[in-house]
Coordinates of C-alpha atoms and ligand atoms in Angstrom, one line a residue:
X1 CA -37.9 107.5 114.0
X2 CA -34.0 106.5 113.2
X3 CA -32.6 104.6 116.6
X4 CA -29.6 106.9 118.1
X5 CA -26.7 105.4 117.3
X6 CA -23.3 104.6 119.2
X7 CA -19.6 105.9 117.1
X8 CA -18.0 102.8 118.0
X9 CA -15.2 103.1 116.0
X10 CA -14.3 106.2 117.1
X11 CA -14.1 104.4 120.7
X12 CA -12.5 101.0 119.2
X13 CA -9.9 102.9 118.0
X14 CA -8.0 104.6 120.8
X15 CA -5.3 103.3 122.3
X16 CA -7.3 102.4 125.8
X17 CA -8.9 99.5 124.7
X18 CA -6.7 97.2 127.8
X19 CA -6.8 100.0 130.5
X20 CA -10.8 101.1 131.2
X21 CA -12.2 100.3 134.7
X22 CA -15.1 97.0 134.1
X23 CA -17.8 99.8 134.7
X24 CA -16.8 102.3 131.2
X25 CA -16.0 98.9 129.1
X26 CA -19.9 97.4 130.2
X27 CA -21.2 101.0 129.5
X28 CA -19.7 100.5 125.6
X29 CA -20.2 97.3 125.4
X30 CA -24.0 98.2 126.3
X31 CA -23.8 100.3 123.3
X32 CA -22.1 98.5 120.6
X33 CA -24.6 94.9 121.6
X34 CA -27.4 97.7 121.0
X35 CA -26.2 98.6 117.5
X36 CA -25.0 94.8 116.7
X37 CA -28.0 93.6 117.6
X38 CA -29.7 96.3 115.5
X39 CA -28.1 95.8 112.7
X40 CA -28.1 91.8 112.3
X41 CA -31.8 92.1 112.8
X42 CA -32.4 95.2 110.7
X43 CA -29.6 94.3 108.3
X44 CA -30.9 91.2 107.2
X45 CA -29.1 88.2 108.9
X46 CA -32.2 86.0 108.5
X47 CA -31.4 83.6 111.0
X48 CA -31.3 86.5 113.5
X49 CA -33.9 88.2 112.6
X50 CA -36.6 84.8 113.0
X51 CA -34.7 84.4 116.5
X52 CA -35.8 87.9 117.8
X53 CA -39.1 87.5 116.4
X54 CA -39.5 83.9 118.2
X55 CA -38.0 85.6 121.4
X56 CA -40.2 88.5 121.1
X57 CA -37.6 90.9 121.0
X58 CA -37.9 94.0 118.9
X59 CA -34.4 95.4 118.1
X60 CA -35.6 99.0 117.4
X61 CA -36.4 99.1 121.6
X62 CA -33.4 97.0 122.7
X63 CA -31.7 98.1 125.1
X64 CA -28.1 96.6 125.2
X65 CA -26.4 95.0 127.7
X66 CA -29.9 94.6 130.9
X67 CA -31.8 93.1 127.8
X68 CA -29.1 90.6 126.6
X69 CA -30.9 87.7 129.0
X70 CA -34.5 88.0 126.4
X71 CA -32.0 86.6 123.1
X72 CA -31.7 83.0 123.4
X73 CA -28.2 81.4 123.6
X74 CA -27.2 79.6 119.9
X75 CA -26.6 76.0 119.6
X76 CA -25.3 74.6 116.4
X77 CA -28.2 72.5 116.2
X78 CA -30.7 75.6 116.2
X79 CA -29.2 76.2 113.0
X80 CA -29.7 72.9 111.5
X81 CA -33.0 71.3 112.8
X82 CA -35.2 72.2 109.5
X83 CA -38.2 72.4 111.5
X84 CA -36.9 76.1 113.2
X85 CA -34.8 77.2 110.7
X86 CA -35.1 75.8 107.1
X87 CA -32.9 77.7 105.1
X88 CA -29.9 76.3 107.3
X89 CA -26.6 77.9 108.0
X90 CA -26.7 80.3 105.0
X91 CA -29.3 82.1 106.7
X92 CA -26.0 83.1 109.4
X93 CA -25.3 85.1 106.4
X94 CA -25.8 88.8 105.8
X95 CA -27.7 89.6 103.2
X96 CA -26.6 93.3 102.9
X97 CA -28.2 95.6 100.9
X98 CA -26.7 99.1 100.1
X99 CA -30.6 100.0 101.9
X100 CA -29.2 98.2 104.8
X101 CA -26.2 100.1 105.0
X102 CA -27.8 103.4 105.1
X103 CA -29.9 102.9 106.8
X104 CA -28.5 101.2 110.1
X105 CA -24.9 102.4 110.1
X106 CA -23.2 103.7 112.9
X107 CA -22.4 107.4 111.9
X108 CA -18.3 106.6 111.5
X109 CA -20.1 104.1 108.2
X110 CA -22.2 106.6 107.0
X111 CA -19.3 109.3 107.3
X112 CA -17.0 107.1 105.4
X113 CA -19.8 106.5 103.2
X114 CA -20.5 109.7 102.5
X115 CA -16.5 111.2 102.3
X116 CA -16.2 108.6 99.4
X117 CA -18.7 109.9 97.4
X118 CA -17.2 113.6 97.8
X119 CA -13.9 112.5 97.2
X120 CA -14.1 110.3 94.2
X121 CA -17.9 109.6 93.3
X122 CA -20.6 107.6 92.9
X123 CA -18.3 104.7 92.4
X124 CA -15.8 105.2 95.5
X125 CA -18.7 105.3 97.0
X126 CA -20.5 102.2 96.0
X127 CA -17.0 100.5 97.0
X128 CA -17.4 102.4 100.6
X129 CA -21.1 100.6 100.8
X130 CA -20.0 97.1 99.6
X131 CA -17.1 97.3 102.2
X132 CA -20.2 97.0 104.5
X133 CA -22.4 95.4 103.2
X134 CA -21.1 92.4 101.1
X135 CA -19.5 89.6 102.6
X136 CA -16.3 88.8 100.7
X137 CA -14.1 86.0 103.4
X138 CA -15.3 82.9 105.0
X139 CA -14.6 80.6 107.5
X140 CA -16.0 77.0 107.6
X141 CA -16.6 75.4 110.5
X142 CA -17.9 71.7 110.5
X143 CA -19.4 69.4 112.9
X144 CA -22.5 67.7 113.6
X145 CA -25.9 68.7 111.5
X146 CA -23.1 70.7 108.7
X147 CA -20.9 73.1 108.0
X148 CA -21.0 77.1 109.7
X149 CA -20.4 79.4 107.9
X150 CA -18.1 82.7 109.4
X151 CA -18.4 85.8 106.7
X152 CA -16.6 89.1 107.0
X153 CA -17.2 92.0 105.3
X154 CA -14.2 93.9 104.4
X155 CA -14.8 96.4 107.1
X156 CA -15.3 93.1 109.7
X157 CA -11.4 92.1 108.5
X158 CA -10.0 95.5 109.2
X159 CA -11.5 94.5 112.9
X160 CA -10.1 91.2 112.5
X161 CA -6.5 93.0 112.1
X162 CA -7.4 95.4 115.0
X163 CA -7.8 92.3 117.0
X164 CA -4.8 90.9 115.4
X165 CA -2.3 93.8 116.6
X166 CA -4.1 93.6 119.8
X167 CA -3.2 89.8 119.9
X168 CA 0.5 90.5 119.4
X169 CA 1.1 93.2 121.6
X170 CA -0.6 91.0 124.6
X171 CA 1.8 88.2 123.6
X172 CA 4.1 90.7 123.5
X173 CA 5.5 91.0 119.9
X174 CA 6.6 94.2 118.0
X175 CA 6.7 95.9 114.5
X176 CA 10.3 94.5 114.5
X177 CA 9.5 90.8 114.6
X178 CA 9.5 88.0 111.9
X179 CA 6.7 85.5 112.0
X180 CA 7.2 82.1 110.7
X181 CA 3.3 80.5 110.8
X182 CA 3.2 77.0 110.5
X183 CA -0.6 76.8 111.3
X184 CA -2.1 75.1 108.2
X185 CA -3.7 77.6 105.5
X186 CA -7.1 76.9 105.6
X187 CA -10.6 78.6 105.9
X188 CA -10.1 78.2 110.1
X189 CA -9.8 81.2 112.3
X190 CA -6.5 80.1 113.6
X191 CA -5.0 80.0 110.1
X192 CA -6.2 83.7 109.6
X193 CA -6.1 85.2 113.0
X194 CA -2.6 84.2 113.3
X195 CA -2.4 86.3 109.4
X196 CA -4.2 89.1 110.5
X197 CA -2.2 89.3 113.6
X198 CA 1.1 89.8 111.1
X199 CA -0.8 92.1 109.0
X200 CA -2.1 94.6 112.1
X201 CA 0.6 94.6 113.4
X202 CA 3.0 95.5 110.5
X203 CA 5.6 92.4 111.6
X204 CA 6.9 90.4 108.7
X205 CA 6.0 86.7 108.2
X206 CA 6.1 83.6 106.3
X207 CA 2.7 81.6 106.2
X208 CA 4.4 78.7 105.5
X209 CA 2.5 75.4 105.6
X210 CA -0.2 75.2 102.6
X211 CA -1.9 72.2 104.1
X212 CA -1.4 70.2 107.3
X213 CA 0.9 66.9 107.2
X214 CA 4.6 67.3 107.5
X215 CA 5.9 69.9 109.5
X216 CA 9.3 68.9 108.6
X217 CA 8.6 69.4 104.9
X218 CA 7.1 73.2 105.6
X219 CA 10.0 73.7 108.5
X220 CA 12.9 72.8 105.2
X221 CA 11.2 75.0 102.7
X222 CA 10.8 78.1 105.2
X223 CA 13.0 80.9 106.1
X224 CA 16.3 79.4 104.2
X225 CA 19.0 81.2 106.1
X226 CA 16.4 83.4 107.5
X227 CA 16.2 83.6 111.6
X228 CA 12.0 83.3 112.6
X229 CA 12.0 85.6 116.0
X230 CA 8.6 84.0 116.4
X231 CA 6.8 80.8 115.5
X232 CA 3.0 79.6 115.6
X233 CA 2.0 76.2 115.6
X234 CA -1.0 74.2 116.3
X235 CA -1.1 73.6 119.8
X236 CA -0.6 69.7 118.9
X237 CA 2.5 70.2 117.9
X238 CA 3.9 72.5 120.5
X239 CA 6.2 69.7 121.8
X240 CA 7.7 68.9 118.4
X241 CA 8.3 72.2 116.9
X242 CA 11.1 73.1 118.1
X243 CA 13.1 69.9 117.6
X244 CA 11.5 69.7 113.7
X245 CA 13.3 73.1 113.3
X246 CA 16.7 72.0 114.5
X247 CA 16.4 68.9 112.4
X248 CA 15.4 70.8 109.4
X249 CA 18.8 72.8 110.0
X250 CA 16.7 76.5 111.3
X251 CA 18.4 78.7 113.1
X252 CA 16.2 79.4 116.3
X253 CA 19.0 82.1 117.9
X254 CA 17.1 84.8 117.6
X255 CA 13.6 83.0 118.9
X256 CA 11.8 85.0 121.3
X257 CA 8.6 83.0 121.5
X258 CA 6.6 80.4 120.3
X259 CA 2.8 80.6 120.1
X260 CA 0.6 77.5 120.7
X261 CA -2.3 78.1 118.7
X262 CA -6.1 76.4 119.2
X263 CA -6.3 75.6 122.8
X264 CA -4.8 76.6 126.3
X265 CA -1.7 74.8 127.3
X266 CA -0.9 72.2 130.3
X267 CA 1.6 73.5 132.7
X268 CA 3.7 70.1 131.4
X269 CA 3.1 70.9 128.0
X270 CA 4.8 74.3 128.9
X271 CA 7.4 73.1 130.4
X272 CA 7.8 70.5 127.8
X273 CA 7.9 72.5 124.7
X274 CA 10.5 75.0 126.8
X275 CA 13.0 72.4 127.6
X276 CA 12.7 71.4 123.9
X277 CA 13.4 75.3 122.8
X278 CA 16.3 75.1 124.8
X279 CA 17.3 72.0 123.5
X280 CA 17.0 73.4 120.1
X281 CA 19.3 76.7 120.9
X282 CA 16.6 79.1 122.0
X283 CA 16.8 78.8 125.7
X284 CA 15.4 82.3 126.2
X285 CA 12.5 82.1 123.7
X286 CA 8.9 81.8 125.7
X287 CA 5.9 79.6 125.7
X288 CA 2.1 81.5 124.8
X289 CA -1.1 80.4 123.6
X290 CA -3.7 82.3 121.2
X291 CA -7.3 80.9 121.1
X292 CA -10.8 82.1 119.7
X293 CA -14.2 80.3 119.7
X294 CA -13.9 78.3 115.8
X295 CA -17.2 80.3 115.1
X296 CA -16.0 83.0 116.4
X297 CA -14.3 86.6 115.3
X298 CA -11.3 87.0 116.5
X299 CA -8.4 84.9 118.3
X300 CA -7.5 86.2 121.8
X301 CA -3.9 85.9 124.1
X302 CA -2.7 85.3 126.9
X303 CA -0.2 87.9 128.1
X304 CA 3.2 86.6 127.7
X305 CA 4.9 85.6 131.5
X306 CA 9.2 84.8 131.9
X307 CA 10.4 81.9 130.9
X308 CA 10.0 79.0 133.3
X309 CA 7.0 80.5 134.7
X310 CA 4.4 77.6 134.7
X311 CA 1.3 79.7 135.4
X312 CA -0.5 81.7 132.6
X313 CA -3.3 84.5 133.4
X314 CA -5.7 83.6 131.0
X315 CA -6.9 84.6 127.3
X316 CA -7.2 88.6 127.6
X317 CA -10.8 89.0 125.4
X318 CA -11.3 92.6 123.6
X319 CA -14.2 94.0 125.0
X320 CA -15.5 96.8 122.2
X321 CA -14.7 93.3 119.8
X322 CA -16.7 90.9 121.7
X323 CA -19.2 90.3 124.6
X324 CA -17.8 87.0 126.2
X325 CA -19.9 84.9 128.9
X326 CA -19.8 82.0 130.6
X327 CA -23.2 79.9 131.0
X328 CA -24.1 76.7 132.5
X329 CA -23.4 73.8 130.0
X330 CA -26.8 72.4 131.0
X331 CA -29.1 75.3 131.1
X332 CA -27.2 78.4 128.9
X333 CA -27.9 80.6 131.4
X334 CA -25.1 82.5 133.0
X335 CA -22.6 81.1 135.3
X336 CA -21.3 83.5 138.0
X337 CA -17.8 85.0 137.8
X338 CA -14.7 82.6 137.7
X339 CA -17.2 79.5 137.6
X340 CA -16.1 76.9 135.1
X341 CA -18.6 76.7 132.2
X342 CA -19.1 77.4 128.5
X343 CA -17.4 80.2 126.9
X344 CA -20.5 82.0 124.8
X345 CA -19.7 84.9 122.3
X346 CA -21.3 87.6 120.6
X347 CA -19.1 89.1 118.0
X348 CA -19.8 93.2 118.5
X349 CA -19.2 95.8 115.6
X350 CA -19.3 92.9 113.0
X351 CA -21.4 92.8 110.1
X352 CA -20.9 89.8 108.0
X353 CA -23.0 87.4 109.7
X354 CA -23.9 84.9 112.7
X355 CA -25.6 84.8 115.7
X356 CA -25.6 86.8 119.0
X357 CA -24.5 84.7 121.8
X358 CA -23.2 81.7 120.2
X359 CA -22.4 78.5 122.4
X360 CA -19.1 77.4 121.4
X361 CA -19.0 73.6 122.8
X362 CA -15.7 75.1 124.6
X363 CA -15.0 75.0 128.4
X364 CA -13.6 77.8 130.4
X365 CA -12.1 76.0 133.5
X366 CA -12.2 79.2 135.5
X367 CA -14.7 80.6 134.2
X368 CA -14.4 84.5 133.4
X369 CA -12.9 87.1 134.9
X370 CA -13.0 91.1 135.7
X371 CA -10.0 91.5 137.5
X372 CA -7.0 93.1 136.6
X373 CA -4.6 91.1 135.6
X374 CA -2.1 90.4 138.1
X375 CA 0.6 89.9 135.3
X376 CA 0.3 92.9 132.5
X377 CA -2.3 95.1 134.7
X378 CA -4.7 95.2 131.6
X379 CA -8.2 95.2 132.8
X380 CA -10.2 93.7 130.1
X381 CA -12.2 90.1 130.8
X382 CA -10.1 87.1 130.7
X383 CA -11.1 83.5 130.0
X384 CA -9.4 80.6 131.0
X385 CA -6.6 80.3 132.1
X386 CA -7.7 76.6 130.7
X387 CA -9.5 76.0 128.0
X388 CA -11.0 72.3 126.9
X389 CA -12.5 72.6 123.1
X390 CA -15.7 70.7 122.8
X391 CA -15.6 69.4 126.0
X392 CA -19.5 67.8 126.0
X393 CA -18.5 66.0 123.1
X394 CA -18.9 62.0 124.2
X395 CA -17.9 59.4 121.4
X396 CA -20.5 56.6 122.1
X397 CA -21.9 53.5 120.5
X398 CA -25.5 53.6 120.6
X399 CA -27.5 50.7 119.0
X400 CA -24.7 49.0 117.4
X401 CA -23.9 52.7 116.0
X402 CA -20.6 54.7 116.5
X403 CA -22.0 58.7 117.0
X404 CA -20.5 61.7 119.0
X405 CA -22.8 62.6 121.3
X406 CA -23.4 66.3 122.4
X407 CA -25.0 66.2 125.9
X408 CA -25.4 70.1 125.7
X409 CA -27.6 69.3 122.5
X410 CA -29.1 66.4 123.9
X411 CA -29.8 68.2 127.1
X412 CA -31.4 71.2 125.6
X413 CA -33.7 69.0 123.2
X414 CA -34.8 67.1 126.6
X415 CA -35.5 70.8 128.5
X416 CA -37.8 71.8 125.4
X417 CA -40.2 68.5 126.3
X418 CA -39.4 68.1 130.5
X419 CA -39.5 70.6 133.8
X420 CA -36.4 68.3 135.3
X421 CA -34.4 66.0 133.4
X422 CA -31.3 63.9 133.6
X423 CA -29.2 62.2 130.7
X424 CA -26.9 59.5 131.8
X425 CA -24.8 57.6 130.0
X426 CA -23.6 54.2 130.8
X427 CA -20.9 52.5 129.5
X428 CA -20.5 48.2 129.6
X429 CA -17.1 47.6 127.4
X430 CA -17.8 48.5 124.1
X431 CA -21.7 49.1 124.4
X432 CA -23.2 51.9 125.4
X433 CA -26.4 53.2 126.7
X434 CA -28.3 56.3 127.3
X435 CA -31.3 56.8 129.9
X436 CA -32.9 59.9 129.8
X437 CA -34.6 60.9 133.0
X438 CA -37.8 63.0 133.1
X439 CA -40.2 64.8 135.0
X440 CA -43.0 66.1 132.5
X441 CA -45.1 69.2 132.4
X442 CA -47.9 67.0 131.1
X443 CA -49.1 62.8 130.9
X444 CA -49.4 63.9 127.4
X445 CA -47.3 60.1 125.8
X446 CA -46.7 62.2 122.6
X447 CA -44.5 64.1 124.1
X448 CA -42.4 62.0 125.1
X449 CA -42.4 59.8 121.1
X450 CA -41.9 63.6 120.0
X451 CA -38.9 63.5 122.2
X452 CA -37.8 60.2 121.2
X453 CA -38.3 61.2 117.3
X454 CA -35.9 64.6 118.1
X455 CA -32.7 62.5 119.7
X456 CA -33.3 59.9 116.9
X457 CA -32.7 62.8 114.5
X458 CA -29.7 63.7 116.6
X459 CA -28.1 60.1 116.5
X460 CA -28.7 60.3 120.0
X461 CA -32.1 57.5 120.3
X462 CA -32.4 56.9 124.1
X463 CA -31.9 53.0 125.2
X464 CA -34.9 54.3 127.9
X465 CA -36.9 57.4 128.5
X466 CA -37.8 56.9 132.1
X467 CA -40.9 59.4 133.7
X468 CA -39.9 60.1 137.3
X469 CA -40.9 62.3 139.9
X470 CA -39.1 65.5 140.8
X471 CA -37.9 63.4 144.3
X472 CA -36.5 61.1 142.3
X473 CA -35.3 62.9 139.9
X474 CA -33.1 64.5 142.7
X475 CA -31.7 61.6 144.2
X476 CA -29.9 61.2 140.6
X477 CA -28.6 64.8 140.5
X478 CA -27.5 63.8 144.0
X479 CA -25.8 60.6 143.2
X480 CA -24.6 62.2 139.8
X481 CA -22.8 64.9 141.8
X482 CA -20.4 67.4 140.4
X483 CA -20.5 71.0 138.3
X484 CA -23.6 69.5 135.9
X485 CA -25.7 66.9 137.6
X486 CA -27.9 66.7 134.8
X487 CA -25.0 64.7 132.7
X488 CA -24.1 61.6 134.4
X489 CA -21.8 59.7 132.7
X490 CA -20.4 56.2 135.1
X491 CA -19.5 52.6 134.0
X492 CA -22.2 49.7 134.3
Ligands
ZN1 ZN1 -2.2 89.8 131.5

């Protein structure tokens, strides 16, 4: 028997995205995870559908949002350690089918699907399919083990503009406005978020920086005589924009704001970047930020505040676009409201690709939130108000060897082998070493060489793997202290 299915477009599309009470947005959200989760599986994301299976979950009988806690959290290196998933990060890929499509479509698909045909034939139609099913833009994100890849179907980038109108109205631009992006073109979702936010939302802009490197050279060639109302930069170069601009003879009169994009922003960086707008002849013109998880689907906001305001409320998530958590850095299980921890995402509605609650390295300083915001009254979750990218990412010399170590890799290689574990890091000058700390289900020594063998293959090989008892074991989360015990980092 078909699964019912949940019209989520016919939902995603009204105009009350930002104003339902926590309770209506968890009962969609229930929903759409149901179909996402349906469709990856069903419609042939490999890499989902050997994660279910390994998690014993059967997608025709899941039941949303109570049954999210049986699909393991994603860590990059699931997707490259051969041994659990050989075909690597292609297998993040749908591999639609026009089957697929038919078969496990939410009814506003298979409508659309079906209109085409009427209106202009079979081959309207197969278009209407492959707008489903075929994945026809990438993002490429790299890092340790390789490259992930992001794929949207054409249908998945008419949600990324959704998003992208969303984004601007929460940092509070209009039809009326004229873009000047100076994020560099690349295959990176803050390139094309900040694109799609132009394009949903109808404003005019100039994406003008083909490549990163001089900002002065994209700042000359931009907008000659023309007066940007709004710019977006990497958030690197918040605090040089704005003087660039002058320099490069740009009128900024008619600035309204300037968007940091990448990352949250320090209250001096704020403050900064506004005294160098002023500077620059746009006293009035405010500071925002736009963020999204780099393996992510869409970019998020924070909800634009007066000038001179230092605080910011955070980056205003969509809920019918994504199911946002917070989990515990060392464990991947949930974190309780506005606790600091690791922003997790699981992209809902989309259909090109990737993984249900993916670990994004990134850390949420406050954790989520449900509560209204007390600046723009919107209700949806908010992350934030700081946000550190890869913030368990420790440059190291192990062995003679320069590496970036991931503790939250390391960490969950260690839980696989250990009931209680500790990795701690200690650094003398320009040495380092790393002491892994365990308390084992078993005396079983190959364990423990199996361990060693798996952080070898991480570039992470242990100076010591020390057995311990759970007493002593702890002590060191005792003496470690802090948010995550189980990474102790000190100087010898
Ligand atoms: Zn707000």
């Amino acid at each position: 028997m078909r699964p019912r299915l949940y019209p989520y477009n016919v939902r995603a599309m009204s105009g009350l995205w930002d104003t339902r009470s926590p309770a209506e947005q968890r009962r969609e959200q229930s929903g759409l995870l149901r179909q996402t989760v349906l469709q990856m599986a069903l419609g042939h994301v490999p890499f989902v559908v050997a994660r279910l299976k390994e998690a014993g979950v059967d997608a025709r009988t899941f039941r949303g949002l109570e049954d999210l806690g049986r699909i393991p959290p994603t860590l990059r290196g699931d997707v490259f350690d051969p041994g659990r998933n050989p075909e690597g990060a292609r297998a993040l890929v749908l591999h639609g089918t026009e089957e697929g499509v038919k078969r496990f479509s939410e009814r506003a698909v298979l409508l659309r699907v079906a209109m085409a045909r009427l209106i202009g034939g079979e081959e309207v139609q197969r278009l209407a399919v492959e707008a489903a099913s075929r994945s026809l833009h990438v993002h490429l994100v790299p890092g340790a083990g390789g490259t992930i890849p992001v794929a949207y179907t054409r249908d998945d980038l008419n949600l990324l503009a959704r998003a992208g109108a969303r984004l601007a109205r929460v940092l509070g631009l209009e039809r009326d406005d004229r873009l000047l992006n100076l994020v560099p073109a690349g295959p990176t979702l803050d390139h094309w978020g900040i694109f799609y936010m132009a394009h949903g939302m109808g404003m005019s802009a100039l994406h003008a920086r083909p490549r990163a490197g001089d900002l002065g050279a994209a700042l000359g060639a931009a907008f000659e005589g023309g007066r940007p109302t709004a710019l977006a930069v990497p958030a690197e170069e918040v605090l040089h924009v704005a003087s660039a601009a002058a320099e490069a003879g740009m009128d900024l009169s008619e600035l309204r704001l300037l968007v940091a994009v990448g990352r949250s922003l320090s209250a001096e960086e704020r403050a900064g970047a506004a005294r160098e707008l002023a500077a620059a002849g746009a006293p009035e013109a405010r500071v925002g930020a736009a963020y999204g998880v780099a393996e992510g689907r869409v970019l998020w906001g924070e909800c634009v505040v007066p000038p001179g305001h230092a605080e910011s409320y955070g980056f205003h998530t969509y809920p019918d676009l994504d199911l946002v958590e917070v989990l515990s850095p060392e464990s991947g299980a949930p974190v309780p409201a506005e606790t600091p921890g690791e922003i997790a995402v699981t992209p809902l509605g989309f259909r090109g690709g990737g993984a249900p609650r993916w670990r994004s390295g990134d850390l949420a300083l406050g954790g989520i939130t449900a509560r209204v915001c007390p600046n723009c009254g919107r209700t949806v979750p908010r992350v934030g108000p700081s946000v550190r990218r890869s913030a368990w990412l420790r440059p190291v010399v192990l062995n003679g060897a320069e590496t970036s170590l991931d503790l939250r890799e390391a960490g969950a290689a260690v839980a696989r082998h250990a009931e209680g574990w500790q990795l701690e890091i200690v650094r003398r000058g320009a040495a380092n070493e790393l002491f892994v700390y365990l308390v084992t289900r078993s005396e079983d020594p190959d364990r423990v060489i199996d361990l060693f063998e798996e952080l070898e293959r991480m570039e992470a090989a242990p100076t010591q793997i020390v057995l311990s008892t759970p007493e002593q074991l702890a002590a060191r989360h005792r003496l470690a202290g802090g948010a995550w015990p189980r990474f102790w980092e000190r100087t010898g």
